[in-house]
Short mmCIF file of C-alpha atoms and ligand atoms in Angstrom, two decimals:
data_model
loop_
_atom_site.label_atom_id
_atom_site.label_comp_id
_atom_site.label_asym_id
_atom_site.label_seq_id
_atom_site.Cartn_x
_atom_site.Cartn_y
_atom_site.Cartn_z
CA MET B 1 0.00 0.00 0.00
CA SER B 2 1.42 3.37 -0.98
CA ASP B 3 1.73 6.10 1.68
CA ALA B 4 0.02 8.84 -0.34
CA PRO B 5 -3.50 8.62 -1.72
CA ALA B 6 -3.33 8.25 -5.50
CA SER B 7 -5.82 11.04 -5.99
CA TRP B 8 -8.33 13.12 -4.13
CA SER B 9 -10.90 12.65 -6.89
CA LYS B 10 -13.16 10.46 -4.75
CA LEU B 11 -13.81 13.53 -2.63
CA THR B 12 -13.15 16.37 -5.08
CA ASP B 13 -15.73 14.92 -7.50
CA ASP B 14 -18.31 16.06 -4.94
CA LEU B 15 -17.13 19.66 -5.24
CA GLU B 16 -18.76 22.18 -7.53
CA ARG B 17 -15.55 24.18 -7.43
CA VAL B 18 -12.42 24.70 -5.38
CA LEU B 19 -12.38 28.04 -3.56
CA TYR B 20 -8.89 27.86 -2.07
CA THR B 21 -6.10 25.41 -2.82
CA ARG B 22 -3.80 23.90 -0.23
CA GLU B 23 -1.09 26.36 -1.32
CA GLN B 24 -3.35 29.42 -1.09
CA ILE B 25 -4.47 28.37 2.38
CA GLN B 26 -0.91 27.77 3.54
CA THR B 27 0.25 31.17 2.29
CA ARG B 28 -2.58 32.96 4.07
CA VAL B 29 -2.16 30.97 7.29
CA ASN B 30 1.54 31.87 7.35
CA GLU B 31 0.63 35.56 6.95
CA LEU B 32 -1.83 35.32 9.85
CA GLY B 33 0.79 33.56 11.99
CA ALA B 34 3.27 36.37 11.39
CA MET B 35 0.65 39.02 12.24
CA ILE B 36 -0.28 37.21 15.44
CA ALA B 37 3.35 36.76 16.50
CA ALA B 38 3.96 40.49 15.98
CA ASP B 39 0.79 41.51 17.85
CA TYR B 40 1.53 39.25 20.81
CA ALA B 41 5.22 40.16 21.08
CA ASN B 42 6.38 39.72 24.70
CA ARG B 43 3.12 37.98 25.64
CA SER B 44 2.50 34.27 25.73
CA PRO B 45 -1.06 33.75 24.49
CA MET B 46 -3.24 30.75 25.21
CA VAL B 47 -4.33 29.61 21.77
CA ILE B 48 -7.64 27.75 21.97
CA GLY B 49 -8.84 25.57 19.09
CA ILE B 50 -12.57 25.04 18.69
CA LEU B 51 -13.12 21.39 17.81
CA LYS B 52 -13.58 19.84 15.44
CA GLY B 53 -13.78 22.20 12.48
CA ALA B 54 -10.76 24.32 13.38
CA VAL B 55 -8.39 21.39 13.82
CA MET B 56 -6.49 21.74 10.51
CA PHE B 57 -6.34 25.53 10.71
CA PHE B 58 -5.23 25.33 14.35
CA ALA B 59 -2.43 22.86 13.58
CA ASP B 60 -1.07 25.00 10.74
CA LEU B 61 -1.62 28.38 12.42
CA THR B 62 0.10 27.48 15.70
CA ARG B 63 3.11 26.22 13.72
CA ALA B 64 3.20 29.55 11.90
CA ILE B 65 3.52 31.53 15.16
CA PRO B 66 7.21 31.60 16.04
CA ALA B 67 6.65 32.58 19.68
CA SER B 68 5.97 31.07 23.07
CA ILE B 69 2.32 30.00 23.21
CA SER B 70 0.28 27.44 25.07
CA ILE B 71 -2.60 25.53 23.57
CA ASP B 72 -5.92 24.13 24.67
CA PHE B 73 -9.13 22.94 23.03
CA ILE B 74 -12.82 23.40 23.53
CA ALA B 75 -15.49 21.35 21.76
CA THR B 76 -18.92 22.74 21.07
CA SER B 77 -22.05 21.44 19.51
CA SER B 78 -24.87 23.57 18.24
CA TYR B 79 -28.40 22.34 18.11
CA GLY B 80 -29.90 22.54 14.65
CA SER B 81 -29.15 21.25 11.19
CA ASN B 82 -25.59 21.20 9.94
CA ASP B 83 -25.87 24.47 8.04
CA VAL B 84 -27.99 26.50 10.44
CA THR B 85 -26.77 27.35 13.92
CA SER B 86 -29.53 27.88 16.45
CA GLY B 87 -27.41 29.88 18.86
CA VAL B 88 -27.87 27.30 21.60
CA VAL B 89 -24.35 26.04 22.19
CA ARG B 90 -23.48 22.98 24.21
CA ILE B 91 -19.95 22.54 25.58
CA LEU B 92 -18.87 18.97 24.81
CA LYS B 93 -15.34 19.46 26.10
CA ASP B 94 -14.26 22.37 28.26
CA LEU B 95 -10.75 23.83 28.58
CA ASP B 96 -8.27 21.83 30.63
CA ARG B 97 -6.75 24.88 32.34
CA PRO B 98 -8.03 28.17 33.79
CA ILE B 99 -7.60 31.27 31.63
CA ASP B 100 -7.75 34.04 34.23
CA ASP B 101 -5.22 36.80 33.39
CA ARG B 102 -4.22 34.98 30.19
CA HIS B 103 -4.28 36.48 26.71
CA VAL B 104 -6.66 34.17 24.84
CA LEU B 105 -6.72 33.65 21.08
CA LEU B 106 -9.75 31.65 19.96
CA VAL B 107 -9.23 29.76 16.72
CA GLU B 108 -12.37 28.97 14.71
CA ASP B 109 -12.93 27.48 11.27
CA ILE B 110 -15.64 29.82 10.03
CA VAL B 111 -17.82 32.63 11.34
CA ASP B 112 -21.30 32.34 9.90
CA SER B 113 -24.17 33.76 12.01
CA GLY B 114 -21.60 34.56 14.72
CA LEU B 115 -23.83 32.99 17.37
CA THR B 116 -21.42 30.22 18.39
CA LEU B 117 -18.51 32.58 18.91
CA SER B 118 -20.47 35.28 20.66
CA TYR B 119 -21.73 32.65 23.10
CA LEU B 120 -18.20 31.33 23.65
CA VAL B 121 -16.69 34.78 24.08
CA ARG B 122 -19.34 35.65 26.66
CA MET B 123 -18.72 32.40 28.51
CA LEU B 124 -14.93 32.82 28.51
CA ARG B 125 -15.07 36.52 29.50
CA ALA B 126 -16.73 35.42 32.73
CA ARG B 127 -13.46 33.60 33.54
CA HIS B 128 -11.56 36.91 33.55
CA PRO B 129 -8.90 36.47 30.87
CA ALA B 130 -6.57 39.45 30.25
CA SER B 131 -7.90 39.64 26.67
CA ILE B 132 -9.78 37.61 24.07
CA ARG B 133 -9.18 37.76 20.32
CA ILE B 134 -10.54 35.64 17.51
CA ALA B 135 -8.78 34.11 14.52
CA ALA B 136 -11.14 32.65 11.92
CA LEU B 137 -10.01 31.01 8.72
CA LEU B 138 -13.22 31.96 6.90
CA ASP B 139 -15.78 34.68 7.40
CA LYS B 140 -19.27 34.94 5.91
CA PRO B 141 -20.19 38.53 6.87
CA SER B 142 -23.48 38.48 4.93
CA ARG B 143 -24.83 35.73 7.24
CA ARG B 144 -24.24 37.52 10.53
CA LYS B 145 -27.09 37.48 13.06
CA THR B 146 -25.17 39.12 15.86
CA PRO B 147 -22.44 41.75 15.70
CA LEU B 148 -19.20 39.83 15.87
CA GLN B 149 -15.90 40.73 14.23
CA ALA B 150 -12.94 38.37 14.16
CA ASP B 151 -9.56 40.01 14.70
CA TYR B 152 -7.72 37.79 12.19
CA ILE B 153 -9.54 36.51 9.11
CA GLY B 154 -8.11 34.20 6.48
CA PHE B 155 -10.66 34.74 3.72
CA SER B 156 -14.00 36.51 3.50
CA ILE B 157 -16.47 34.49 1.41
CA ASP B 158 -19.97 34.78 0.01
CA ASP B 159 -22.94 32.87 1.38
CA LEU B 160 -21.76 29.41 0.29
CA PHE B 161 -21.63 26.08 2.09
CA VAL B 162 -18.02 25.01 2.03
CA VAL B 163 -16.17 21.86 3.03
CA GLY B 164 -12.56 20.77 3.42
CA TYR B 165 -9.55 21.74 5.57
CA GLY B 166 -11.45 20.76 8.71
CA LEU B 167 -14.93 21.75 7.56
CA ASP B 168 -17.37 18.90 7.18
CA PHE B 169 -20.66 17.88 5.78
CA ASP B 170 -22.11 15.09 7.93
CA GLN B 171 -18.59 14.54 9.33
CA ARG B 172 -17.11 13.98 5.85
CA TYR B 173 -14.63 16.04 3.80
CA ARG B 174 -12.68 17.34 6.81
CA ASN B 175 -9.47 15.77 5.47
CA LEU B 176 -9.62 17.51 2.08
CA PRO B 177 -6.51 19.68 1.80
CA MET B 178 -8.42 22.37 -0.12
CA ILE B 179 -11.64 24.29 0.58
CA GLY B 180 -14.47 23.88 -1.89
CA VAL B 181 -18.17 24.35 -2.49
CA LEU B 182 -20.17 21.14 -2.25
CA LYS B 183 -22.31 20.11 -5.23
CA PRO B 184 -26.03 20.50 -4.49
CA ALA B 185 -26.50 16.78 -5.28
CA CYS B 186 -24.30 15.89 -2.31
CA TYR B 187 -26.06 18.31 -0.06
CA GLN B 188 -29.01 17.06 1.95
CA LYS B 189 -30.44 18.45 5.11
CA LEU B 190 -29.37 16.32 8.06
CA GLY B 191 -29.93 16.86 11.75
CA GLY B 192 -26.18 17.01 12.44
CA GLU B 193 -25.09 18.28 15.84
CA GLU B 194 -21.34 18.57 15.99
CA SER B 195 -19.32 21.49 14.68
P1 5GP R 1 -22.22 30.27 13.53
O1 5GP R 1 -22.53 30.11 14.97
O2 5GP R 1 -21.24 31.37 13.24
O3 5GP R 1 -23.46 30.40 12.70
O4 5GP R 1 -21.68 28.90 13.06
C1 5GP R 1 -20.37 28.55 13.06
C2 5GP R 1 -20.25 27.07 12.79
O5 5GP R 1 -21.19 26.62 11.79
C3 5GP R 1 -18.88 26.79 12.24
O6 5GP R 1 -17.94 26.57 13.27
C4 5GP R 1 -19.13 25.58 11.37
O7 5GP R 1 -19.02 24.42 12.16
C5 5GP R 1 -20.56 25.72 10.90
N1 5GP R 1 -20.58 26.29 9.55
C6 5GP R 1 -20.99 27.52 9.19
N2 5GP R 1 -20.86 27.70 7.87
C7 5GP R 1 -20.35 26.55 7.37
C8 5GP R 1 -19.97 26.11 6.06
O8 5GP R 1 -20.06 26.83 5.04
N3 5GP R 1 -19.49 24.85 5.97
C9 5GP R 1 -19.37 24.03 7.04
N4 5GP R 1 -18.88 22.81 6.81
N5 5GP R 1 -19.71 24.40 8.28
C10 5GP R 1 -20.19 25.65 8.44
#
C-alpha cells in the first residue's frame, strides 16, 4: 500500500468548485501567523482551538507563530441542522486549564451567524482572561445574526456552504486539503449536531 492517496478525486468529484487550494491556504495561514506573532510580542497567548472544524487551521496556524504560546481545546455542539446554527451552544469538552489573566486567542474554522462565537466569548469573558481575540479562517459577513468581528480573518467568502480543511458535511470532507463548495447533489439536510 502506498503512503500517499493516489488522488483526491473520490472527494473532489463532490465539489462544484475549489475556492482555495492547499497552497493558497498555507500562504494565508503563514501571513496570519506572522501578524499574530507580531501583535503578541512579549506575551504568551493561550491559543484555543474550537473542535472539530478548526483542527487543521489550528495545527497550521500554531506552527506559523514563532513565539511562546500554550494551547488548549474546547469542543462545542450547536443544536440545529448542519448548516444553520440555532445559537444554543453545548460545551462537549471544556478547557483543561483556567484562563484568568491569560491572553486568549480563539481559533475557529468559520464565522457564519456569529452565534457560536459570541456565546463562547461571553462564557470565557466570565473567567476573567486578560484579553480575548478571535482568529477565523473563513468569514461569511453576509450571514451575521449578531455583531461579531474576528480580529484575524483568512478569507471573506460569500454565502456558500463550504467543506474541506477541517470543515465537514455530515462529518465527511474534513481531510480535504483544499476548501471547496459542495455540489447540491451531495447536499441534503441532516440533523447534524457537531461542529
Ligand atoms: P455560527 O454560529 O457562526 O453560525 O456557526 C459557526 C459554525 O457553523 C462553524 O464553526 C461551522 O461548524 C458551521 N458552519 C458555518 N458555515 C459553514 C460552512 O459553510 N461549511 C461548514 N462545513 N460548516 C459551516
